[in-house]
XYZ file of C-alpha atoms in Angstrom:
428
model
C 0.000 0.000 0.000
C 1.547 3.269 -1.055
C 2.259 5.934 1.379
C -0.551 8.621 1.103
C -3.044 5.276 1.146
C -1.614 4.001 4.118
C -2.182 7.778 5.955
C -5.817 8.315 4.678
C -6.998 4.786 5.693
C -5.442 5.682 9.228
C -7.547 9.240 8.864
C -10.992 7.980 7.019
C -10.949 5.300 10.001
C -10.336 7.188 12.885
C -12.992 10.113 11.529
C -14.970 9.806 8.978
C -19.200 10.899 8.871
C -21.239 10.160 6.389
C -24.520 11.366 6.035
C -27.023 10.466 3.757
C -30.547 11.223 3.370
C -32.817 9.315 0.866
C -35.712 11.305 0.224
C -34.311 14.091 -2.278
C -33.170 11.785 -4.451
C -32.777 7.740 -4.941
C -29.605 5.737 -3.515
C -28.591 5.201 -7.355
C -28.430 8.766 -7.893
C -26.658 10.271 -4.657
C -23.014 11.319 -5.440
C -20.629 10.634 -2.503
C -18.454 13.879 -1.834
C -15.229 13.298 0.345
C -13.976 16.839 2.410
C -10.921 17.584 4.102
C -11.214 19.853 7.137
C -8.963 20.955 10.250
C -9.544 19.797 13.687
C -8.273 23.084 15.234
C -10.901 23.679 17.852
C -14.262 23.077 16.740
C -13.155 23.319 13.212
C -14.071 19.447 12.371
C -17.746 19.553 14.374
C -18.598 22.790 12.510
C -17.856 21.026 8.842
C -19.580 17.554 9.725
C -22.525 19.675 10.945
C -22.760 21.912 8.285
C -22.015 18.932 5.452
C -24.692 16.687 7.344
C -26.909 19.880 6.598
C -26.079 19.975 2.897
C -26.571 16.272 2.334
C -30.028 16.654 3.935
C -30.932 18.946 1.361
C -29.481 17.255 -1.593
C -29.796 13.526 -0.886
C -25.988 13.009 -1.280
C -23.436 11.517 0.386
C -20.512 13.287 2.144
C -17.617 11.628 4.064
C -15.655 14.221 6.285
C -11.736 13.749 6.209
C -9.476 14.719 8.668
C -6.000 16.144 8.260
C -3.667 17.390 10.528
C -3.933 20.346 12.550
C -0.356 21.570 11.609
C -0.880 23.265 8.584
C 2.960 22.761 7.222
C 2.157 19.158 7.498
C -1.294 19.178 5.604
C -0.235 21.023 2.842
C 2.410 18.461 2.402
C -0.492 15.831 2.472
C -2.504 17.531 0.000
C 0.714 17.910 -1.995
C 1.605 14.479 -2.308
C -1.969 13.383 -3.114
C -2.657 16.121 -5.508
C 0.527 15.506 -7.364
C -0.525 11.625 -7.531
C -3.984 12.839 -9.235
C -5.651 11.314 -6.288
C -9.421 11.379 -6.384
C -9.509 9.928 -2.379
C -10.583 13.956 -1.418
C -12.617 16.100 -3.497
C -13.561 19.546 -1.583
C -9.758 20.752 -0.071
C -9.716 23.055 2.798
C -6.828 25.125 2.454
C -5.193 28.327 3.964
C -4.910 32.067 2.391
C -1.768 31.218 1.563
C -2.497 27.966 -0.859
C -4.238 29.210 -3.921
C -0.557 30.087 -5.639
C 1.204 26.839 -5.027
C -1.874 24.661 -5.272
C -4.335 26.221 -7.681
C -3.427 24.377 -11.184
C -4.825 21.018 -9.211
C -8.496 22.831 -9.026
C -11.336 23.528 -10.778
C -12.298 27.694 -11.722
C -16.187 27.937 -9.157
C -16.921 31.030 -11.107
C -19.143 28.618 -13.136
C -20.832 27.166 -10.007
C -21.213 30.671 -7.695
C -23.584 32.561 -9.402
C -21.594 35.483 -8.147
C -21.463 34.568 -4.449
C -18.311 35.917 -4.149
C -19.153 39.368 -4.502
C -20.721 39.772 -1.456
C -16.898 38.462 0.283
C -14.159 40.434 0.699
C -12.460 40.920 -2.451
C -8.722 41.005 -1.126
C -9.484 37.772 -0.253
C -11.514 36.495 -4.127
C -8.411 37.996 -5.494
C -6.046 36.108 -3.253
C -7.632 32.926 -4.563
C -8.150 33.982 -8.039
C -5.369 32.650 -10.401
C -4.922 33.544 -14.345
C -8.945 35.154 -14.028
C -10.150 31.701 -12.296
C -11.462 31.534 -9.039
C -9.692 28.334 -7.339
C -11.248 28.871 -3.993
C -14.172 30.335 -2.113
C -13.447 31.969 0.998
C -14.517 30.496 4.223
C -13.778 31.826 6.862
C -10.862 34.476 7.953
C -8.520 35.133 10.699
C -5.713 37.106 12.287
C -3.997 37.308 15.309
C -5.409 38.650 17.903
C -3.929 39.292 21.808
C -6.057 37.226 24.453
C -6.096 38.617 28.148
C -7.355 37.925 31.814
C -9.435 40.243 32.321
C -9.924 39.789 36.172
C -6.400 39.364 36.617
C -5.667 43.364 35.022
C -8.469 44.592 37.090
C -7.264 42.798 40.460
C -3.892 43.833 40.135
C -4.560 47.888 38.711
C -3.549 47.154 35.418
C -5.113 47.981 31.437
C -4.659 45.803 28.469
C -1.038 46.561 27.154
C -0.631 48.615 23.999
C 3.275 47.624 23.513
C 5.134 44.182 23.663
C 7.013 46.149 26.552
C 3.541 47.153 28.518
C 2.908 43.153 27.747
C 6.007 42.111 29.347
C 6.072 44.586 32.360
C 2.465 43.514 33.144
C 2.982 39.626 32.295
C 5.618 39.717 34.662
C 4.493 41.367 37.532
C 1.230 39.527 37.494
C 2.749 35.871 37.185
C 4.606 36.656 40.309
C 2.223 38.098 42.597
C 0.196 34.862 41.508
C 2.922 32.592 42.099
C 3.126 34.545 45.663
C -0.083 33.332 46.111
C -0.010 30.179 45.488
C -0.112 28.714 41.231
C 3.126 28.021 40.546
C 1.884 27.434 36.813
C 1.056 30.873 36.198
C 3.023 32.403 32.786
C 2.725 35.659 31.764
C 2.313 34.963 27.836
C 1.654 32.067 25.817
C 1.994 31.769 21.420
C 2.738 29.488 19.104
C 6.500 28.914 19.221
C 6.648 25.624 17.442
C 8.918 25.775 14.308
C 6.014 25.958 12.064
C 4.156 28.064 9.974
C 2.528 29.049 12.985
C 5.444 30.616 14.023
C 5.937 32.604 10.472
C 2.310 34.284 11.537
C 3.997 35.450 14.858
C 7.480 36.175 13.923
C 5.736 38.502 11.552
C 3.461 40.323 13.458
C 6.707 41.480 15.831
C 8.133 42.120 12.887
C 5.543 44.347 10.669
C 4.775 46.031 14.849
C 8.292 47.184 15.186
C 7.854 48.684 10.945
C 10.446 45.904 10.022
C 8.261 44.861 6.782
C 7.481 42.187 5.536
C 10.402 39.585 4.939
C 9.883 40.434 0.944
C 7.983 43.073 -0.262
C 5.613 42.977 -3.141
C 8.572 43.220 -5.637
C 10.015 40.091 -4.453
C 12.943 42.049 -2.755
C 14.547 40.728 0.348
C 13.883 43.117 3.513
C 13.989 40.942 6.472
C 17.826 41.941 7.623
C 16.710 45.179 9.345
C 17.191 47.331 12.573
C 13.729 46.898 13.651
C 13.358 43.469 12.524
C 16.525 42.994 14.861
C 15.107 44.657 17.502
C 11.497 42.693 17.466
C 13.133 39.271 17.727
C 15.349 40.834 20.534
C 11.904 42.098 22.510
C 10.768 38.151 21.739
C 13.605 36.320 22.593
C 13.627 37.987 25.843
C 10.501 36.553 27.072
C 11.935 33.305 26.970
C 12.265 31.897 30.227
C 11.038 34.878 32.476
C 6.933 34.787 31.315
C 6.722 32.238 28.464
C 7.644 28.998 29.637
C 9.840 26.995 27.670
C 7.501 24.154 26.173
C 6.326 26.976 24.087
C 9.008 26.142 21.872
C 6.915 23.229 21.022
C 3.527 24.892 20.806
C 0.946 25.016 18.357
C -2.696 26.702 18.425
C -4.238 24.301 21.244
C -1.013 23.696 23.149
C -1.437 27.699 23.934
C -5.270 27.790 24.209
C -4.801 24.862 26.558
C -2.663 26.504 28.832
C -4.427 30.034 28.891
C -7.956 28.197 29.284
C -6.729 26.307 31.972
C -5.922 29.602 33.788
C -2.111 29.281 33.814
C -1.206 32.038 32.024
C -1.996 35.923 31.646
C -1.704 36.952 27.735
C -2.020 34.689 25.064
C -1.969 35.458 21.383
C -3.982 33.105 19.215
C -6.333 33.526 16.342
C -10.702 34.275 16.675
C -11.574 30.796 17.631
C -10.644 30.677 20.801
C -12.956 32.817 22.092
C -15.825 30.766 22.212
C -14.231 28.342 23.467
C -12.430 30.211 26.384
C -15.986 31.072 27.017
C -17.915 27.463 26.650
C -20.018 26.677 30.141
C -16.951 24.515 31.030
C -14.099 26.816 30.403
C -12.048 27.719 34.077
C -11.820 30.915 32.344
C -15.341 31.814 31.329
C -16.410 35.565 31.301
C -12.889 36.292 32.326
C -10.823 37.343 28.835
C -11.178 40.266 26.902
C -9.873 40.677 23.429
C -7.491 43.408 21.862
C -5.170 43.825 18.898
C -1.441 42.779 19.361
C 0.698 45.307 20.792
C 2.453 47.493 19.156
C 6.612 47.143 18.362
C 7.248 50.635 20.933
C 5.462 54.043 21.118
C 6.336 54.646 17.046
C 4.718 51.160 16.271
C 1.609 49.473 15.098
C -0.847 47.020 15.841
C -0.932 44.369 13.409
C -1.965 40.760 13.085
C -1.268 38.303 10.285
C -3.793 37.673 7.465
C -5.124 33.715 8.382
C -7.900 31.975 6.774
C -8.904 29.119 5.061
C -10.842 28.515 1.877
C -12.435 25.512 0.245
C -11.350 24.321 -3.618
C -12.550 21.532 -5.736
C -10.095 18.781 -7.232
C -9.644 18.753 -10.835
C -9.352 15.104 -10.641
C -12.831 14.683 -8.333
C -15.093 12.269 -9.850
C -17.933 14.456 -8.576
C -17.126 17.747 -9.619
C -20.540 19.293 -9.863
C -21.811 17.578 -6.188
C -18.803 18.767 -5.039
C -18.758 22.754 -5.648
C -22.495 22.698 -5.094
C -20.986 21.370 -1.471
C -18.579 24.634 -1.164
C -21.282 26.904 -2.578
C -23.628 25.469 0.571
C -20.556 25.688 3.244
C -19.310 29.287 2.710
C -22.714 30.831 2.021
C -23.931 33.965 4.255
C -26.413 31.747 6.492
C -23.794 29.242 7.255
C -21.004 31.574 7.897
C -23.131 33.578 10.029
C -24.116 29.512 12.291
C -20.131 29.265 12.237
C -19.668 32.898 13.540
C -22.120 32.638 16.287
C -21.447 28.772 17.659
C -17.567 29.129 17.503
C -16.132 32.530 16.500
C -14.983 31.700 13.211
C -14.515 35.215 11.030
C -16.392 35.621 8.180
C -15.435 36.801 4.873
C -18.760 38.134 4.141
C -18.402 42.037 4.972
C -22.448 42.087 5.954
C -22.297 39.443 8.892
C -19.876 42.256 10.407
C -23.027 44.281 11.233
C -25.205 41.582 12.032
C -26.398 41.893 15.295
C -26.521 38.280 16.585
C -23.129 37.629 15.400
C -21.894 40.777 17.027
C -23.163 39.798 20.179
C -21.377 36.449 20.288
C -18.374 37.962 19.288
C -18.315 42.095 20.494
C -14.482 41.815 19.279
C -15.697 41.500 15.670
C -16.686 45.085 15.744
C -14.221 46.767 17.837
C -11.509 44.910 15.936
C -12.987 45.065 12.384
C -10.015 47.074 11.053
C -7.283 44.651 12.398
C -9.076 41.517 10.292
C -9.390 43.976 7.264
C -5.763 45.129 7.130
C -4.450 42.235 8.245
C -0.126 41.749 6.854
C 0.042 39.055 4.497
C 2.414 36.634 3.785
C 5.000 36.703 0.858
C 3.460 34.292 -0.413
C 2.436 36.011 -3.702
C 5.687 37.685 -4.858
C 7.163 34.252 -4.175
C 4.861 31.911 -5.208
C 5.935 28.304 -5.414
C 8.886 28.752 -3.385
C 7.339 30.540 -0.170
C 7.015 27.478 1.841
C 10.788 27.826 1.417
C 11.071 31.261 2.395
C 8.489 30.678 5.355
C 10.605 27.772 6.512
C 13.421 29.395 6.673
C 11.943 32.170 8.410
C 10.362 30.491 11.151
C 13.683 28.258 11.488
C 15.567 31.512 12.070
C 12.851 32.716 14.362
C 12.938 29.486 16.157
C 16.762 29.584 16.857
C 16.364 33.268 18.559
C 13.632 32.269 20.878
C 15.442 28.885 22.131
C 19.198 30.871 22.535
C 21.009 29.506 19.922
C 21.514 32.734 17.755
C 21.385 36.354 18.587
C 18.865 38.354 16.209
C 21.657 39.727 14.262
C 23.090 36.629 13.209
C 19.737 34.951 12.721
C 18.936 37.536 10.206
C 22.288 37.719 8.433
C 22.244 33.812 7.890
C 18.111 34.496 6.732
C 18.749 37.355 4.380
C 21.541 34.904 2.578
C 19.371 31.747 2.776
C 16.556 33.698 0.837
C 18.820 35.269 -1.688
C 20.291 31.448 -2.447
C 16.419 30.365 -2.464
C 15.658 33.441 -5.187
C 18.942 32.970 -7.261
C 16.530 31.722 -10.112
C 14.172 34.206 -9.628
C 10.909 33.619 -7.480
């Protein structure tokens, strides 16, 4: 049994749904449509409910597949089964970032939308439109966002921070007077520090906060080896063992929302979805976080948070190609982005649901914060299209060494900038 077999037997066995309902059409007519979706929070409930609603309507089939949460190691997944011409998935959740290194494996939805993607944001229909096709619908959207205790300010005579400094000061000073008290496991910050593409999100929000661009700009030039780059992976690496604690070199989304939900730590940054959960009947932490944008990189800084996202695209090789966009059509339309919104906190990319007033009252952030998911920093990933896994790797590599003490900030960028000009020696 081949490799990528061998993985999605594992996957198909371990969580697979399928829904069927007979009365819109006859067993011999129902198409079965396979869908890969993340398991980051409530991610994988929210697609089997909303794909069990779809094949009630249609009278199809639908089989839910789950990938893995890391999203460097799902797009290597899709890669090796979309290179194969695999038909085992054919509706592909897959980040903002995707469209450019995975769009000639889909089909153009234009034919199949009616439209529907006027009423999203059209950074984002752009983002996923490649040579005038539209490879992906928007889903849902995201960027980072800084999660706080809100009890814990207001006992010890202290406001949300508006600098990475204010962050530190306060992170600090509260972890200890807790610790005085009594929780040992109290931290002042938790992120996602794993060497992953997780890490590429945060590395660049210091970065873009402290007005240290982008790590290429939009004509493919390299930036990264800067003074204020420098300084923003300085500010980082010197949370490292004082309010971060060190398995956060290892952490992903949930490894920080774990910690922070279980009350063990002050600040966390993570993206939209967390709030509902940090605020679910059995959350240790429920009514007690507020919601801000990051901190800025000093008093001449600026908020920013990193463009997230996900869409959903259709195979080219899917045996069910109609069934299949009809499927995306259902799952990123206004009424079930506005049921995602309000049950779990997941952004849409519909600009109306931002005035909506059930969804703002699940999620007040939405509207105090509506400029921070609007301006969001991208990723290179357009000006260096095939290769930015490459650039991002390296990126978060040289981030990674910083945080864990193994380079200063001015040799990690020296070593970057020359690892990206060997990666662009061909041209991007």
């Amino acid at each position: 049994m081949r490799r990528i077999d061998r993985y999605l037997g594992a996957v198909f066995a371990g969580a697979t749904f399928t829904v069927f309902s007979a009365f819109a059409v006859t067993p011999s007519q129902a198409a079965t449509v396979s869908i890969s979706c993340g398991a980051v929070g409530q991610e994988l409930e929210l697609c089997r409910t909303g794909a069990e609603a779809w094949a009630k309507d249609t009278g199809n089939e639908v089989v839910i597949v789950s990938t893995p949460n890391s999203s460097t190691e799902r797009l290597a997944l899709y890669q090796q089964i979309l290179s194969a011409g695999g038909s085992d998935i054919d509706v592909y959740q897959i980040d903002v970032i995707w469209p450019g290194i995975l769009g000639s494996h889909f089909i153009d939805l234009a034919p199949y939308t009616d439209g529907a993607q006027d009423a999203h944001f059209p950074a984002i229909v752009e983002n996923n439109t490649i040579d005038g096709e539209l490879k992906a619908m928007p889903w849902f959207t995201d960027a980072g966002v800084l999660y706080y205790r809100k009890d814990l300010l207001e006992k010890h005579g202290m406001a949300p921070p508006t600098t990475w400094s204010d962050m530190a000061d306060a992170g600090a000073k509260i972890q200890k007077a807790e610790r005085d008290e009594g929780n040992d496991r109290m931290y002042g910050y938790v992120f996602q520090g794993r060497a992953y593409e997780g890490l590429t999100c945060n590395a660049l929000e210091w970065v873009d906060s402290y007005g240290g661009g982008e790590i290429i700009d939009a004509n493919g030039e390299i930036t990264i080896n800067n003074p204020q780059a420098i300084a923003a992976l300085d500010e980082a690496g010197s949370w490292m063992n004082e309010i971060v604690p060190e398995g956060v070199l290892n952490y992903a989304e949930e490894e920080a929302r774990g910690v922070f939900q279980s009350g063990n730590a002050v600040f966390m940054r993570n993206w939209p979805y967390a709030w509902a959960l940090a605020n679910s009947a059995d959350s240790p932490v429920k009514d007690k976080v507020g919601v801000v944008a990051l901190p800025k990189g000093g008093a001449d800084g600026k908020s920013t948070g990193t463009l997230g996202g996900w869409q959903l695209a259709v195979a080219k090789y899917s045996d069910n190609q109609d069934a299949a966009a009809d499927l995306v059509r259902y799952l990123t339309s206004e009424k079930e982005q506005k049921r995602r919104a309000i049950e779990a906190s997941y952004n849409p990319t519909i600009k109306a649901l931002y005035e909506d007033e059930e969804v703002l009252a699940a999620n007040p952030f939405f509207g105090s914060l509506y400029d921070t998911f609007v301006n969001a920093v991208a990723r290179p990933s357009r000006p260096t299209g095939d290769k930015y896994n490459r650039v991002s790797s390296a990126f978060w590599n040289a981030s990674h060494a910083v945080l864990s003490g193994k380079q200063s900030a001015t040799d990690a960028l020296a070593d970057l900038e020359n690892q990206l000009k060997s990666v662009k020696r061909r041209g991007w």
